[in-house]
CSV table of C-alpha atoms and ligand atoms in Angstrom, one decimal:
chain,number,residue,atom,x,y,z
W,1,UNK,CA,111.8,74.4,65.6
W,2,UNK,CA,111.5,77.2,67.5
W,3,UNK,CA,107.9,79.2,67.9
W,4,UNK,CA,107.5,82.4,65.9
W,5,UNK,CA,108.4,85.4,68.6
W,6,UNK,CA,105.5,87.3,68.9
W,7,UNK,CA,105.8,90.9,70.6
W,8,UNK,CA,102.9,92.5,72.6
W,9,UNK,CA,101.7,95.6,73.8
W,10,UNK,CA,99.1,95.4,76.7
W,11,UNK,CA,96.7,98.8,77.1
W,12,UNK,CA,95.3,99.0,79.9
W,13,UNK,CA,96.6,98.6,83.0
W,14,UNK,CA,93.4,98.1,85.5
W,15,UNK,CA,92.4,95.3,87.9
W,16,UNK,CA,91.6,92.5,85.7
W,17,UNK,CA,94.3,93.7,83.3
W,18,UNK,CA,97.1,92.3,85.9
W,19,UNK,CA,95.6,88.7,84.8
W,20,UNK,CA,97.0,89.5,80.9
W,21,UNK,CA,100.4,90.8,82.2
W,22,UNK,CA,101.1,88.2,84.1
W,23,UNK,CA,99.6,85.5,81.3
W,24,UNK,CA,102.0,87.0,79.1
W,25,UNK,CA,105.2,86.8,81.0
W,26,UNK,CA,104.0,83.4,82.1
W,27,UNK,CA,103.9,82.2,78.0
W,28,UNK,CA,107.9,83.6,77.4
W,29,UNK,CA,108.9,80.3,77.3
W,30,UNK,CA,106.7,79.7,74.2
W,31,UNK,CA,107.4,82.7,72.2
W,32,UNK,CA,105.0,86.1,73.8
W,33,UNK,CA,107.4,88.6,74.5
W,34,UNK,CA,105.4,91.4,76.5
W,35,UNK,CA,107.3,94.7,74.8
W,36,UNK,CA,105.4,97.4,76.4
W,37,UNK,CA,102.3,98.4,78.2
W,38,UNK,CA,100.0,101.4,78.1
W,39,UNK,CA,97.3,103.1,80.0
W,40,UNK,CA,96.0,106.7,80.5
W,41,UNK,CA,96.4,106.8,84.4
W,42,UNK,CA,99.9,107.3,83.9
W,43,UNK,CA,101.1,105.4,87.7
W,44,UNK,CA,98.8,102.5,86.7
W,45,UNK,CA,100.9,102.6,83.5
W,46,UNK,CA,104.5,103.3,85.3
W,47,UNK,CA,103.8,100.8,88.2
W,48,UNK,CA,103.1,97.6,85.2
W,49,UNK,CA,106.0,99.2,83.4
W,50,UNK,CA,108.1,98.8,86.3
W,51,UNK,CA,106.5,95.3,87.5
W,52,UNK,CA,106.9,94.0,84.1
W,53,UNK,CA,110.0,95.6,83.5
W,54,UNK,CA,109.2,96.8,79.9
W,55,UNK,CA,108.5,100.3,78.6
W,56,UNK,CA,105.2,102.1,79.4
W,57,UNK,CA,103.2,104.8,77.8
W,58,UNK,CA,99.9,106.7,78.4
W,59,UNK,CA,99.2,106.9,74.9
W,60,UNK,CA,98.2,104.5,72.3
W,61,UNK,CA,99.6,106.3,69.5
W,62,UNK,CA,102.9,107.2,71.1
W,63,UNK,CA,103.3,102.7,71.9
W,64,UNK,CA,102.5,102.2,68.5
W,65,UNK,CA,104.8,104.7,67.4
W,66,UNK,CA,107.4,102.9,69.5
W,67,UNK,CA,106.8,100.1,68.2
W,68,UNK,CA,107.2,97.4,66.8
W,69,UNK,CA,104.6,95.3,68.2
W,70,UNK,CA,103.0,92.2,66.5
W,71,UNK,CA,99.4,92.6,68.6
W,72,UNK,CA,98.0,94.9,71.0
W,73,UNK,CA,95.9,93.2,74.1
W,74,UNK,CA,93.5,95.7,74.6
W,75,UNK,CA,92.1,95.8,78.0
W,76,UNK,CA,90.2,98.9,78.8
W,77,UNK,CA,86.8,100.0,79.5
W,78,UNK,CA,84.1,98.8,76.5
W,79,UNK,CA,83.5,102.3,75.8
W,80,UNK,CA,87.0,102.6,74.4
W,81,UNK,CA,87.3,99.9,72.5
W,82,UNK,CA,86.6,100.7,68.9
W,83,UNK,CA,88.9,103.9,68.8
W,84,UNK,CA,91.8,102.0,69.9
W,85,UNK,CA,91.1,98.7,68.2
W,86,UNK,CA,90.8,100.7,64.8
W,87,UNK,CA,94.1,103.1,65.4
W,88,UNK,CA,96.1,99.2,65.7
W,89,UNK,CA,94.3,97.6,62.9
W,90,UNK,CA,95.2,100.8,60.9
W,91,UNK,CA,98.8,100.3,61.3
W,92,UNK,CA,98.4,96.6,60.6
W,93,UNK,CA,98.7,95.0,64.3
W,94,UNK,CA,97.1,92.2,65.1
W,95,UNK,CA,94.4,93.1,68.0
W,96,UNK,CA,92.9,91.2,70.7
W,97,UNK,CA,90.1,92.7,72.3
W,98,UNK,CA,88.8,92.1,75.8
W,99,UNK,CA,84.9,91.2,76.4
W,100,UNK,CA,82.4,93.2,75.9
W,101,UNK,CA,83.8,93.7,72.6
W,102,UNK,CA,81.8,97.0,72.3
W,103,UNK,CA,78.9,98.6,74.0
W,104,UNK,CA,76.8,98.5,70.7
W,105,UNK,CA,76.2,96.4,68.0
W,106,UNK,CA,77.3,98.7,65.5
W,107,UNK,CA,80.9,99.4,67.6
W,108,UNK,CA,81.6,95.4,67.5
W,109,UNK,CA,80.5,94.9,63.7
W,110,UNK,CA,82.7,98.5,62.6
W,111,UNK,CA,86.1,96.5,64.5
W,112,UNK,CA,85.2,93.6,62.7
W,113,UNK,CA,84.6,95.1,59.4
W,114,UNK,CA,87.9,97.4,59.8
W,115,UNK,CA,90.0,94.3,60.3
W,116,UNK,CA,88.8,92.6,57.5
W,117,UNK,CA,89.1,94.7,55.0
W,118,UNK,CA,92.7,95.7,56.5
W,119,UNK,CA,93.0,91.8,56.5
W,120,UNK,CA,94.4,92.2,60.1
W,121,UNK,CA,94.0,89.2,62.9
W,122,UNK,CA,91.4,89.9,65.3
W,123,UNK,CA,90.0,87.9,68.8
W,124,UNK,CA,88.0,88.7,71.2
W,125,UNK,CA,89.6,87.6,74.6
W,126,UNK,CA,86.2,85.7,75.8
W,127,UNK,CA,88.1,84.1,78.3
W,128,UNK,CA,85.4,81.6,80.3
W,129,UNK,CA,85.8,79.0,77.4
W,130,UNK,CA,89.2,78.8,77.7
W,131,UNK,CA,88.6,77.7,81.7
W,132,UNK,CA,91.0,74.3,82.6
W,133,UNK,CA,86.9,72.9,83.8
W,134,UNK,CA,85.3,74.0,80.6
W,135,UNK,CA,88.1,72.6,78.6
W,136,UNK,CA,87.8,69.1,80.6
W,137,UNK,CA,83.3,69.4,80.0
W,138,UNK,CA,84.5,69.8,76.0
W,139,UNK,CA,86.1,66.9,76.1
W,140,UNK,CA,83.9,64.9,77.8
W,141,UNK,CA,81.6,65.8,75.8
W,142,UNK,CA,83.6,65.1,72.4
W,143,UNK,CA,84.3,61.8,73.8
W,144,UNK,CA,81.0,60.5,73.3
W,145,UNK,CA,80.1,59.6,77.0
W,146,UNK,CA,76.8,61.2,77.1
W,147,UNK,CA,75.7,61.2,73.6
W,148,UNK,CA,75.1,64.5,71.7
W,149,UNK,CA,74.3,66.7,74.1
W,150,UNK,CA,70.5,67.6,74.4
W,151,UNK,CA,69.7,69.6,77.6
W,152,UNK,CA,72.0,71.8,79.6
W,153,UNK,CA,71.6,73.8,82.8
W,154,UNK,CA,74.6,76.7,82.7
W,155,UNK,CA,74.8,78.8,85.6
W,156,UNK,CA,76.5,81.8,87.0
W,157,UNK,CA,74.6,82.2,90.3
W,158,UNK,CA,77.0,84.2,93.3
W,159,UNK,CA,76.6,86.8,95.9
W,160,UNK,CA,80.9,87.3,96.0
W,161,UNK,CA,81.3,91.6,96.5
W,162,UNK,CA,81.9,92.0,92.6
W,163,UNK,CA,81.4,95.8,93.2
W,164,UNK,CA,84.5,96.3,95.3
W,165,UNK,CA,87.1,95.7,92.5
W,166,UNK,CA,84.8,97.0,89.9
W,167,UNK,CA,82.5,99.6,91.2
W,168,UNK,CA,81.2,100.7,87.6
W,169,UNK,CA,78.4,98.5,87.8
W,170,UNK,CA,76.5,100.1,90.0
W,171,UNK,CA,75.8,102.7,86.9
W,172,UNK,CA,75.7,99.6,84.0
W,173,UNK,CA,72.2,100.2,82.0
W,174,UNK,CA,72.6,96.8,80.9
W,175,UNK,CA,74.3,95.2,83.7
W,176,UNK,CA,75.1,91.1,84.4
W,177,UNK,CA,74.0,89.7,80.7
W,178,UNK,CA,76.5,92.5,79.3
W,179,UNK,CA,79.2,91.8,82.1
W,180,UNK,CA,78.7,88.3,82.6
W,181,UNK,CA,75.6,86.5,80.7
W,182,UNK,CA,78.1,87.1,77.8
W,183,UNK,CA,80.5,84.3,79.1
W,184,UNK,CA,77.8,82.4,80.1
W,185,UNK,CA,76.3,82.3,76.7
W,186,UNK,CA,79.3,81.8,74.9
W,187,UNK,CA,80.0,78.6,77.2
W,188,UNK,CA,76.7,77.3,76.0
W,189,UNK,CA,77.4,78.2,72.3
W,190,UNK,CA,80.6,76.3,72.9
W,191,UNK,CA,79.3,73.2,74.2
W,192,UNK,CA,75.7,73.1,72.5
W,193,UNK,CA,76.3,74.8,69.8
W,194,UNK,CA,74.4,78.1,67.5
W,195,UNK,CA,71.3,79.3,69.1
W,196,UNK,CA,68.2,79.2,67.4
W,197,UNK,CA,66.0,81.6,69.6
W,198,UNK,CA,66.4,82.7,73.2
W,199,UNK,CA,63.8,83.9,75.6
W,200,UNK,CA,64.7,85.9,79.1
W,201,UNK,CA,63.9,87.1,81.9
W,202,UNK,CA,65.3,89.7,84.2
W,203,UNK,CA,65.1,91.0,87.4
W,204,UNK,CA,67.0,94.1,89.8
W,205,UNK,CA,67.4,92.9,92.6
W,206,UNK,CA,69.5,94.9,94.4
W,207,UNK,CA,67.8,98.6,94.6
W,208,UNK,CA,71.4,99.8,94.6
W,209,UNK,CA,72.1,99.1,90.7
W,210,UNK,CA,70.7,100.6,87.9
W,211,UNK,CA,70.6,97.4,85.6
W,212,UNK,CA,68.9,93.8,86.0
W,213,UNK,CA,71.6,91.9,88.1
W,214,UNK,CA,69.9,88.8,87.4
W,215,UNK,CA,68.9,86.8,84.4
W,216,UNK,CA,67.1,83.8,83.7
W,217,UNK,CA,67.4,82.7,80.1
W,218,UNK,CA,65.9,79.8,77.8
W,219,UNK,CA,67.6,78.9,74.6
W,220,UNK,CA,67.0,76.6,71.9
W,221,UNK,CA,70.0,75.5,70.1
W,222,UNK,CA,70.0,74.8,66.3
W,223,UNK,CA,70.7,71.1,67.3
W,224,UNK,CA,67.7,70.8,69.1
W,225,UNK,CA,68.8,71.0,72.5
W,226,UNK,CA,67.7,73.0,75.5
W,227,UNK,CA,69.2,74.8,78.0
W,228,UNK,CA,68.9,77.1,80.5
W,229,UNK,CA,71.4,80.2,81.2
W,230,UNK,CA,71.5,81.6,84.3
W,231,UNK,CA,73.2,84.5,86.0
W,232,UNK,CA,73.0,86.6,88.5
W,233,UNK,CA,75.2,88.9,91.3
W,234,UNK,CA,72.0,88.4,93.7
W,235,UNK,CA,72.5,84.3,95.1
W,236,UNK,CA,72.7,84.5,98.7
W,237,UNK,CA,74.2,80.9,99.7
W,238,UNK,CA,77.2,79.0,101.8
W,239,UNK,CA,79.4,77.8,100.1
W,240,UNK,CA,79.5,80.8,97.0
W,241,UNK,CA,81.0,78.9,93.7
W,242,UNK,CA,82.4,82.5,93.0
W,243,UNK,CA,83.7,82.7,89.9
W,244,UNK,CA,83.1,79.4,88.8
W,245,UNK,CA,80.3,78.3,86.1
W,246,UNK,CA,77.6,75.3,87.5
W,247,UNK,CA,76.6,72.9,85.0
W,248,UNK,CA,74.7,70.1,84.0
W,249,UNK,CA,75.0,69.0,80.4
W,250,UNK,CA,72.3,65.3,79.4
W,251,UNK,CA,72.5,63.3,76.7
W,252,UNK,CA,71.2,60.6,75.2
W,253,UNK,CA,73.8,58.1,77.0
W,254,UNK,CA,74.5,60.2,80.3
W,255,UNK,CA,75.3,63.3,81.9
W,256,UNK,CA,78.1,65.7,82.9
W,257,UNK,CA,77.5,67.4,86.2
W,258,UNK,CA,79.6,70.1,87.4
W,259,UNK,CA,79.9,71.3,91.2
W,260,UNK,CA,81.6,74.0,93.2
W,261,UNK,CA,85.2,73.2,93.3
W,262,UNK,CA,85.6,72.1,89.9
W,263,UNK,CA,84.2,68.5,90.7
W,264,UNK,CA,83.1,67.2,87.5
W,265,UNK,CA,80.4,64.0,87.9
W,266,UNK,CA,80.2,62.0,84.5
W,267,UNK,CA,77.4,59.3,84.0
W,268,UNK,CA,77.8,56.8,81.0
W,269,UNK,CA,75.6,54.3,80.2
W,270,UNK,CA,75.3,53.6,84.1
W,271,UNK,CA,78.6,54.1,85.4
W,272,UNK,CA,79.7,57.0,87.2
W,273,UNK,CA,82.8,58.5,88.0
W,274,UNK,CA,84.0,61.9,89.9
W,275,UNK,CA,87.1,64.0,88.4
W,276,UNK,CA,88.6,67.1,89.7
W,277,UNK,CA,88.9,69.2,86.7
W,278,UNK,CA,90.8,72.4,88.7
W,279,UNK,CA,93.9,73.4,88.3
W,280,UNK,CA,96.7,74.1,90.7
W,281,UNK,CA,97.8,78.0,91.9
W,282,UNK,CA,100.0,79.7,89.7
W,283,UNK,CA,102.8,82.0,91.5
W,284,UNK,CA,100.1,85.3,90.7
W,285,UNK,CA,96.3,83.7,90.8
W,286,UNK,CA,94.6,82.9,94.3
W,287,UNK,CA,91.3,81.8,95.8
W,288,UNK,CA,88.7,82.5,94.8
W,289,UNK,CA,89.6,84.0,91.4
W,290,UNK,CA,91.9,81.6,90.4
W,291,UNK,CA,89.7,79.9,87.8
W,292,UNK,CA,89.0,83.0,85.8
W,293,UNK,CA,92.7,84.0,86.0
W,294,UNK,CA,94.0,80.8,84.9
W,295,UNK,CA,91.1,81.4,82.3
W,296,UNK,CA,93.0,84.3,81.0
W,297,UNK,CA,96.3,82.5,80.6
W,298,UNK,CA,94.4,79.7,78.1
W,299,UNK,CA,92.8,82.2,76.4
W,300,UNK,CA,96.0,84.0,75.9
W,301,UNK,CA,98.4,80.9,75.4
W,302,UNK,CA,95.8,80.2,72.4
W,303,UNK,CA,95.9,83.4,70.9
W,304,UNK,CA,99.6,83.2,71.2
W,305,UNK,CA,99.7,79.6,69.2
W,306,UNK,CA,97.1,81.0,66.8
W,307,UNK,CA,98.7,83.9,65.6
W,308,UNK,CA,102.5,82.1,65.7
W,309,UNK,CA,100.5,79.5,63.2
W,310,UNK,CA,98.7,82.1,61.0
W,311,UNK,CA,95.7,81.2,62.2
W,312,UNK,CA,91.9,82.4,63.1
W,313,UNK,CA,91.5,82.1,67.0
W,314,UNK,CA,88.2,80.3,68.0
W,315,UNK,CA,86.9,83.7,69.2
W,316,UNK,CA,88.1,85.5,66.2
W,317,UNK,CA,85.7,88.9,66.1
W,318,UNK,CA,83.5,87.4,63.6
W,319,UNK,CA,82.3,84.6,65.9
W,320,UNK,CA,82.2,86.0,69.0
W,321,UNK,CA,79.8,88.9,66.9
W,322,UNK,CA,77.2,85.1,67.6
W,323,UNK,CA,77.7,85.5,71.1
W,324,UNK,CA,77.2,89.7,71.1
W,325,UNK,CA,74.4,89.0,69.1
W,326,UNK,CA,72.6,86.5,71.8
W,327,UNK,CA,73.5,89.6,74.4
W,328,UNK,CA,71.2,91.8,72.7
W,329,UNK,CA,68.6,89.0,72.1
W,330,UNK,CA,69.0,88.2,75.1
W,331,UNK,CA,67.6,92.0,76.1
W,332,UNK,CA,65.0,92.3,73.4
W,333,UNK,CA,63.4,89.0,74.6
W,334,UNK,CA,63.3,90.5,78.0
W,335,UNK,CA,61.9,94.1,76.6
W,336,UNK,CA,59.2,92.4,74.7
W,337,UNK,CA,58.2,89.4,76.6
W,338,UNK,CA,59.2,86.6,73.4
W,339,UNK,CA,61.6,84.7,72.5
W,340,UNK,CA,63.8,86.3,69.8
W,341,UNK,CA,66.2,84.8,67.0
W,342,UNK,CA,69.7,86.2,67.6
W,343,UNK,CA,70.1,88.8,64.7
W,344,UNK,CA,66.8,88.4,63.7
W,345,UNK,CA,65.6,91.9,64.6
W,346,UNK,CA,68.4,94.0,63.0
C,1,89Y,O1,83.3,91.0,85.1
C,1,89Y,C1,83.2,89.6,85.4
C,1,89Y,C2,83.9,88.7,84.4
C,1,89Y,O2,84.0,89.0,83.3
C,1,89Y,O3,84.3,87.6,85.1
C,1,89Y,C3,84.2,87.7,86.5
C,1,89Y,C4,83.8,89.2,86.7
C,1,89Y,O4,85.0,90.0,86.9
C,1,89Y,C5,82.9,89.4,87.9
C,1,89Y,O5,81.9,88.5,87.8
């Protein structure tokens, strides 16, 4: 049987965007059909029109008008994302929303809300779970190699020039736990489970930002487990793992350790064995951002299969509202010197 066609509009037309246009061309074969794209600058949004060869627009309302369009893919600045979210919800279009869902609390819980009551399909695209590497740790893990899982180290640690393609973050008041503690914590949501309470610290180190750019964080899972989650734009080394995620995952019958270049080291009962967990080039990713832009395509190709099945992605907005949450923990902890229970404080 043939998969359910499912026609997208992309808005936003930026750096990171260009991973999401070419995600969605790249899933034709199984049933996206990128229809039109949208973005206020109107060359960024004539140069994808013209790259992707579909119509473009620099205004949402007008796309929508132009319809029809099954879901919007809504890549723009945070800021932004609750009036645009709530204008395609309104009309019934399923919405995919890129990370941070929102820069507050109440922003990410009103999308939410609006598409449930609307009954509309809504996902966050939190794309670092959906990572070929973090894929391969899942099922490691769900093998049963190492036992349950019951202390993790998870780290985002680089130095790589993030500034250059996204110079807004020199002027972030919350800066790398918002940008990208978020992925970080929803990795170790996704392989260790709810948190119970997180503790954190931060740290500017770079006189040039206005945020923390680093961020040492303590959580305790509901399972019982431990782990630390590190990030931090600040790690001066050879060898940068830029943008891929370090980790070290123990359990009661062995250990997953992962290294820069996707090497992943499993230990069972004993016996160890090396894998490369990578993935090869695509025609539009390259070195070094290749594993977050082949992140974006497995985020997308499951949001494509979810909503062709009529079903909740795994980062629908209500869960990833669990991850938001352990962002703003994350900064109350800091601001108050305790750990803090995600929610808890609302
Ligand atoms: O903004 C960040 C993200 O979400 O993934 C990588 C990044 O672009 C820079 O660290």
């Amino acid at each position: 049987m043939t998969a359910r066609t499912i026609r997208i509009g992309v808005i936003g037309c930026g750096f990171y965007a260009q991973n999401h246009l070419n995600a969605w061309r790249d899933l034709a074969a199984d049933g996206a059909v990128l229809a039109a794209v949208c973005d206020l600058d109107p060359a960024k949004a004539r140069s994808a029109g013209e790259m992707f060869g579909v119509s473009w627009h620099t205004d949402v309302q007008t796309m929508l008008d132009a319809g029809p369009l099954d879901a919007v893919d809504i890549v723009t600045r945070q800021d932004t994302h609750r009036a645009i979210a709530e204008a395609a919800i309104a009309r019934g279009v399923s919405t995919i929303v890129q990370k941070p869902f929102a820069p507050t609390w109440e922003d990410a819980t009103a999308i939410v809300e609006a598409a449930d009551k609307a009954g509309v399909w809504l996902a966050v695209h939190e794309n670092f779970r959906y990572q070929a590497p973090l894929r391969a740790v899942r099922k490691a893990i769900d093998s049963g190699a190492i036992g349950e899982p019951n202390w993790a180290r998870i780290a985002f640690r680089t130095g790589f020039d993030v500034y250059r393609t996204q110079p807004y973050f020199y002027d972030e008041e919350r800066f790398v736990i918002a940008d990208v503690g978020v992925h970080v914590l929803d990795v170790a949501r996704f392989l260790l489970g709810d948190v119970a309470r997180i503790s954190c610290e931060t740290q500017r180190r770079n006189p040039r930002v206005k945020g923390e750019d680093t961020a040492t964080m303590m959580l305790r899972h509901e399972s019982g487990a431990v782990s630390l989650v590190e990030c931090t734009y600040e790690s001066r080394r050879a060898d940068d793992p830029f943008p891929e995620t370090m980790l070290e995952i123990e359990g009661g019958r062995g250990s997953i350790v992962v290294s820069r270049g996707c090497r992943m080291k499993l230990t069972s009962e004993g016996e160890a064995s090396e894998t490369d967990i990578g993935t090869p080039l695509l025609p539009w990713t390259s070195h070094p951002w290749h594993v977050s832009q082949e992140g974006a395509l497995g985020a997308c190709r499951h949001f494509l299969d979810c909503l062709q099945r009529g079903v909740p992605a795994e980062t629908r907005g209500a869960d990833n509202l669990k991850t938001y949450a352990l962002v703003d923990a994350a900064y109350r902890a800091a601001a108050e010197h305790r750990s803090v229970a995600p929610e808890s404080w609302r």
